Short mmCIF file of C-alpha atoms in Angstrom, two decimals:
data_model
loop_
_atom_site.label_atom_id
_atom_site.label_comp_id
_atom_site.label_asym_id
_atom_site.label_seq_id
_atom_site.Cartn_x
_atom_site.Cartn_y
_atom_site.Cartn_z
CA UNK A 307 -21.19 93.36 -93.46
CA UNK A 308 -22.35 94.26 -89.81
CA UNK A 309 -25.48 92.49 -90.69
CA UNK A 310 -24.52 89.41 -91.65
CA UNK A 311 -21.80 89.56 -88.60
CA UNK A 312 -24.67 89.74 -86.46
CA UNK A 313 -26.69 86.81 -88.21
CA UNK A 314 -23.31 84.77 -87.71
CA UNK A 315 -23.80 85.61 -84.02
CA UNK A 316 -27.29 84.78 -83.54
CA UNK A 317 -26.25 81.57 -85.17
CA UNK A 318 -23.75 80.82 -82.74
CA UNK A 319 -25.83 81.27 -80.07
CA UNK A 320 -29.09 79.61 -81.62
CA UNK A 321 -26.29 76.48 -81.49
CA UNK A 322 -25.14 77.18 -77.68
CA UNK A 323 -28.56 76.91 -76.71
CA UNK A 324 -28.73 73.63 -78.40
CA UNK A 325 -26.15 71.94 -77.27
CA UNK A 326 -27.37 73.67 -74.06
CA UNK A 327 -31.22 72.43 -74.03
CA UNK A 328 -29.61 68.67 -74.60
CA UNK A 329 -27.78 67.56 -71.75
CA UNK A 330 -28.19 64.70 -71.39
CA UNK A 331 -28.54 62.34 -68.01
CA UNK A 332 -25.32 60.82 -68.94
CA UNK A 333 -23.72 64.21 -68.86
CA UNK A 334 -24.71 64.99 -65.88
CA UNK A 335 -23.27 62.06 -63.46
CA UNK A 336 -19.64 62.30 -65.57
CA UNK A 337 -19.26 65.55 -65.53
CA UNK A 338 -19.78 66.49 -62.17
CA UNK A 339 -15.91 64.82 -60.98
CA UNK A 340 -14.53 61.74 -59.62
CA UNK A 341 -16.90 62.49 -56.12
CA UNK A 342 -20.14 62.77 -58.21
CA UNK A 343 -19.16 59.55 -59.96
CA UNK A 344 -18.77 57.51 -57.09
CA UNK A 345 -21.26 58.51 -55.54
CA UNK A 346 -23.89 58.46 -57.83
CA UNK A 347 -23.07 54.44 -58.70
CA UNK A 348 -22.85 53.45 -55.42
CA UNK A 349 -26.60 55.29 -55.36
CA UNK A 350 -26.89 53.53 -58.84
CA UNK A 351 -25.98 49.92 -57.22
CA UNK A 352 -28.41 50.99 -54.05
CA UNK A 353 -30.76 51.63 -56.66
CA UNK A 354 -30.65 48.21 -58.13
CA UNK A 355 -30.92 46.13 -55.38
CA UNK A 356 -34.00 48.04 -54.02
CA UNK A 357 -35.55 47.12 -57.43
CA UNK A 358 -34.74 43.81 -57.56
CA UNK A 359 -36.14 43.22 -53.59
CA UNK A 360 -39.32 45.33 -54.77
CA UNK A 361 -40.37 42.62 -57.44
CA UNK A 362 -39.00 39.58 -56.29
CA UNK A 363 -40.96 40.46 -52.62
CA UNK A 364 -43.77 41.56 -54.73
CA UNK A 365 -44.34 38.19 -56.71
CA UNK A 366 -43.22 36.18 -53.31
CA UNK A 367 -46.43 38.31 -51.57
CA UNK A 368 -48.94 37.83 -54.61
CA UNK A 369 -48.46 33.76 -54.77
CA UNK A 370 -49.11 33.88 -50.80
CA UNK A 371 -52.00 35.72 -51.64
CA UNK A 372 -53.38 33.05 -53.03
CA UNK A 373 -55.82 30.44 -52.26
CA UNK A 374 -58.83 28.71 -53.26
CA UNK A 375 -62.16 30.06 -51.90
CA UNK A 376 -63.48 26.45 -50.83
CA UNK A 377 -60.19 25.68 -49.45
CA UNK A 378 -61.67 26.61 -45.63
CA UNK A 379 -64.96 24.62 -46.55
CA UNK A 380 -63.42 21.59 -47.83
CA UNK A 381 -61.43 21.87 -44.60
CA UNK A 382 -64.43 22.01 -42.33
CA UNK A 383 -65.92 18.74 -44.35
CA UNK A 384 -62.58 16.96 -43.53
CA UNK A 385 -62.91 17.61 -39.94
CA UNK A 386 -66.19 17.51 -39.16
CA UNK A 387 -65.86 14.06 -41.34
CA UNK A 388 -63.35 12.66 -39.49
CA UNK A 389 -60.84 12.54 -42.22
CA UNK A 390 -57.90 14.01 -40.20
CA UNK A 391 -55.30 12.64 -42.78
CA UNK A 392 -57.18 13.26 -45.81
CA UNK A 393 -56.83 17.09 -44.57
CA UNK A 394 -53.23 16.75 -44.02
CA UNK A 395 -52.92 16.46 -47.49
CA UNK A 396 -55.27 18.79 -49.03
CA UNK A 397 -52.83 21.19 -46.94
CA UNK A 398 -49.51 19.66 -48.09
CA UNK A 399 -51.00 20.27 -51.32
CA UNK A 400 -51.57 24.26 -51.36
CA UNK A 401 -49.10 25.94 -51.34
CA UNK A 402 -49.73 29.00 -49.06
CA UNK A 403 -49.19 30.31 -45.68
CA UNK A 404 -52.73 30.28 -44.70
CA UNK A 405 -52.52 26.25 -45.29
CA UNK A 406 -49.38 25.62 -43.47
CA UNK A 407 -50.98 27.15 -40.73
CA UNK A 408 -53.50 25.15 -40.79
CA UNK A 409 -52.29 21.98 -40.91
CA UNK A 410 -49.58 22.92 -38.29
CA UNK A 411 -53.18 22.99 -36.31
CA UNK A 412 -54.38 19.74 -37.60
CA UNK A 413 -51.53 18.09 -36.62
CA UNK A 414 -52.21 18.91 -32.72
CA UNK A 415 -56.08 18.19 -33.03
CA UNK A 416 -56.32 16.11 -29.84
CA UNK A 417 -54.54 18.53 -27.45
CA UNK A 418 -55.95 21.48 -25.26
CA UNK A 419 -56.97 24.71 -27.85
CA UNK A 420 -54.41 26.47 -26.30
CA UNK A 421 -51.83 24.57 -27.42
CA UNK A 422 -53.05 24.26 -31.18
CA UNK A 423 -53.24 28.38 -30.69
CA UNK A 424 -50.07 28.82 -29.74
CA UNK A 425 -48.48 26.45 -32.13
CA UNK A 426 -50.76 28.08 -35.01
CA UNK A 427 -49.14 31.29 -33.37
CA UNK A 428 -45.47 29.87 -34.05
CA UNK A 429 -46.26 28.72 -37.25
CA UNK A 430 -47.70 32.37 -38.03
CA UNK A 431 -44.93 33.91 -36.88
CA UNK A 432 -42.15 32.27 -39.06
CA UNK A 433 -44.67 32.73 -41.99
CA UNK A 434 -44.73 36.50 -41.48
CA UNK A 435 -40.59 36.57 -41.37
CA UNK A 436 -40.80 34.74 -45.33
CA UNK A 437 -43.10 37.23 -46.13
CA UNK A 438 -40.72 40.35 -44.42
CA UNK A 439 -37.81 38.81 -45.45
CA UNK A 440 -35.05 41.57 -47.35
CA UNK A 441 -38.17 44.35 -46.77
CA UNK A 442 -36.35 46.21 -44.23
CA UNK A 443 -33.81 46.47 -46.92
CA UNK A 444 -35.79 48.97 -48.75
CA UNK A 445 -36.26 50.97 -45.65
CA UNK A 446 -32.80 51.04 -45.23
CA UNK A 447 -32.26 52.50 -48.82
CA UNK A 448 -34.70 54.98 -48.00
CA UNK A 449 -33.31 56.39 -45.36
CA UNK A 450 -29.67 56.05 -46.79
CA UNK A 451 -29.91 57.00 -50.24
CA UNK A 452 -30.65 60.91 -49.33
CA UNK A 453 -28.16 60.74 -46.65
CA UNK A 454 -25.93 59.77 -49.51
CA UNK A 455 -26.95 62.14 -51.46
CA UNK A 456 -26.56 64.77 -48.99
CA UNK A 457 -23.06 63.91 -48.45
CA UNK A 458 -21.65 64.82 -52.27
CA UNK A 459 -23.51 68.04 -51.42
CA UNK A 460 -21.51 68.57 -48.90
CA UNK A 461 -18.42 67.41 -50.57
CA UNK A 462 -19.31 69.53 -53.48
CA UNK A 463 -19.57 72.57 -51.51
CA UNK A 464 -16.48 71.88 -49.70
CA UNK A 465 -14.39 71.83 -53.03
CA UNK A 466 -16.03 75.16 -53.91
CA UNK A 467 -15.05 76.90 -50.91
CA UNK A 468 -11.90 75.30 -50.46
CA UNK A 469 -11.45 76.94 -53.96
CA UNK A 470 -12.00 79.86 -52.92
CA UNK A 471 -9.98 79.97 -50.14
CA UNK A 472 -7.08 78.60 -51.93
CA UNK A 473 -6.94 81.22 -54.72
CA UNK A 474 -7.39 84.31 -52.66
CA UNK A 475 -10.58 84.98 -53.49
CA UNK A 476 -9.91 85.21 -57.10
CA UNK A 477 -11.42 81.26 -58.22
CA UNK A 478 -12.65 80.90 -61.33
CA UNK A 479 -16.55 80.74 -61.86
CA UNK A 480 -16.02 77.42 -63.83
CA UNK A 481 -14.16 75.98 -60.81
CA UNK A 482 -16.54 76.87 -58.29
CA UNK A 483 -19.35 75.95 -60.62
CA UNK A 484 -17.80 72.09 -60.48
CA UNK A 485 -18.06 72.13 -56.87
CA UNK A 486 -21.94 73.23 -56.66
CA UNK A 487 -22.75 70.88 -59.86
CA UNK A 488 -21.18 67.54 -57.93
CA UNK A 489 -23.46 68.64 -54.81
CA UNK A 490 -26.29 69.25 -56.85
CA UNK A 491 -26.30 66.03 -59.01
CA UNK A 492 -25.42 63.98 -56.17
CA UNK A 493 -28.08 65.32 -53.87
CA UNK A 494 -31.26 65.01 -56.96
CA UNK A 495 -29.51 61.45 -57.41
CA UNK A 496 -29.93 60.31 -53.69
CA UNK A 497 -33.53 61.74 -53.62
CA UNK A 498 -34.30 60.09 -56.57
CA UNK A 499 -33.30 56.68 -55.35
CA UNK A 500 -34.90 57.15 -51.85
CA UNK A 501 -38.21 58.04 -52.75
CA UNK A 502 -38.28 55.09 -55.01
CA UNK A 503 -37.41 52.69 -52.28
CA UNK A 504 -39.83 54.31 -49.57
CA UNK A 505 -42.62 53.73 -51.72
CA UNK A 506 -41.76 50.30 -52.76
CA UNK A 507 -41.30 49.70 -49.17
CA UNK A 508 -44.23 50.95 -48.01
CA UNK A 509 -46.34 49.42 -50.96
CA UNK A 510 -45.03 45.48 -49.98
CA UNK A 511 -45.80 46.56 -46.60
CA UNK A 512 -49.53 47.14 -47.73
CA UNK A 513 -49.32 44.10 -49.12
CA UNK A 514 -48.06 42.27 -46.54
CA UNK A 515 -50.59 43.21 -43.82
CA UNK A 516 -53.40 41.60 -46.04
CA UNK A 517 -52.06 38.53 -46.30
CA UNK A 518 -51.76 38.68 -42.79
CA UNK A 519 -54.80 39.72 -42.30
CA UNK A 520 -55.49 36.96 -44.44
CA UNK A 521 -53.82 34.35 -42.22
CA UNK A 522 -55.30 35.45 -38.99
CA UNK A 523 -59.05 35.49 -40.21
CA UNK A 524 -58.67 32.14 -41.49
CA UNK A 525 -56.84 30.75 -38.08
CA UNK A 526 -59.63 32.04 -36.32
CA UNK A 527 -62.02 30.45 -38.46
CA UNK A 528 -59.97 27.15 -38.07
CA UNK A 529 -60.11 27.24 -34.14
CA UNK A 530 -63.66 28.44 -34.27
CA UNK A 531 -64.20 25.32 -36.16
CA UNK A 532 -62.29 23.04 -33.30
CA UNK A 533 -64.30 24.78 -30.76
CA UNK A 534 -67.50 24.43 -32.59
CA UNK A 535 -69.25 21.01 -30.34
CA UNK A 536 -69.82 17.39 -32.19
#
C-alpha cells in the first residue's frame, strides 16, 4: 500500500512539472494582473509600429538604392552633346534620388556653379528627409520601450511591498509572488521590444548613409562634369 501511495505521488508531481515546463507566452502576459496587461500591449502596439516603419523604410531605402550603372554616362553624352532637354527626361524617367538631383542641376546649367551646388544641395537635403522620414520613430521606441518596461517593474514591486505592509508582515507568498511576476514580465517585455527597434533603427540608418553616400559621389561627379572645359 505505501508503495503504490508513493508511485501515486511521484505521479502527481511527474504532472506538476508538466504543466510546469509548459507555460506558455500567453500565460505569462495574462497572468501577471491588470498592470502587466496593459502594459505589455501598449509594448505590444509599440512593437508593431516599429515593425511596420522597419520594412516599409527598408523597401522605401532599397528602391532609392537603385539605379542604372550607365545612368551617369548617358548623362555625360547628353551634356557634353548638347541635348539639355533630352537629359531632362532621361531624369524624369528614373526614379531615384540620385536623378532628381541631377536634373534639379540641369535645370540651372547656365548659372554660376555655385548656384547649381547649392540648389543640388537643397534638392539633397529634402531627399535625405524622404529617406529619414518615421526613422527617428524607431529610436524613440528604443529608448521608450525599456523605460516602459521598467515602469511595471516598479509597479510590480510596489504591489509586493505594499502587500506586505498592509498585512503586517504576514502576506502570502502567492500575493507577493504576483507583484514580482508583473515586474518581471513587464520588464523582459520592454527589453524585448527595444532591442528590436534599436537594431532596426540602426540597420536603416546603415542603409541610409549609402545611399547618401550614393547621392553625393554622383553630385560631385555631375559638377565635375559642368566644370570639366568644352
Amino acid at each position: 500500500m505505501l508503495l503504490f501511495q508513493d508511485v501515486v505521488d511521484e505521479t502527481q508531481l511527474g504532472e506538476f512539472a508538466s504543466e510546469e515546463k509548459t507555460l506558455s507566452v500567453i500565460d505569462l502576459i495574462f497572468n501577471g494582473g491588470t498592470g502587466s496587461i496593459v502594459i505589455i500591449s501598449v509594448l505590444f502596439v509599440m512593437l508593431a509600429v516599429a515593425m511596420y516603419i522597419y520594412f516599409e523604410r527598408l523597401l522605401a531605402i532599397k528602391a532609392a538604392s537603385k539605379i542604372d550603372k550607365n545612368f551617369m554616362n548617358q548623362i555625360r553624352d547628353h551634356i557634353t552633346g548638347g541635348k539639355i532637354e533630352s537629359a531632362k527626361i532621361l531624369c524624369a524617367q528614373t526614379d531615384s534620388p540620385v536623378a532628381r538631383l541631377v536634373e534639379k542641376g540641369i535645370s540651372r546649367i547656365g548659372k554660376p556653379l555655385d548656384d547649381i551646388n547649392t540648389a543640388i544641395e537643397n534638392a539633397g537635403t529634402l531627399e535625405v528627409y524622404k529617406l529619414e522620414k518615421n526613422v527617428t520613430v524607431l529610436a524613440t521606441v528604443a529608448g521608450a520601450a525599456p523605460m516602459i518596461g521598467f515602469l511595471g517593474t516598479v509597479i510590480g514591486m510596489i504591489l509586493a511591498f505594499h502587500q506586505m505592509a498592509t498585512s503586517g508582515g504576514q502576506a502570502e507568498m502567492g500575493a507577493l509572488a504576483s507583484g514580482i511576476y508583473t515586474a518581471m514580465t513587464t520588464t523582459v517585455a520592454g527589453l524585448v521590444v527595444g532591442i528590436i527597434a534599436y537594431v532596426g533603427y540602426n540597420h536603416l540608418v546603415n542603409r541610409t548613409d549609402k545611399v547618401i553616400h550614393k547621392m553625393e559621389a554622383n553630385a560631385t561627379e555631375f559638377l565635375d562634369l559642368l566644370s570639366e572645359p568644352v
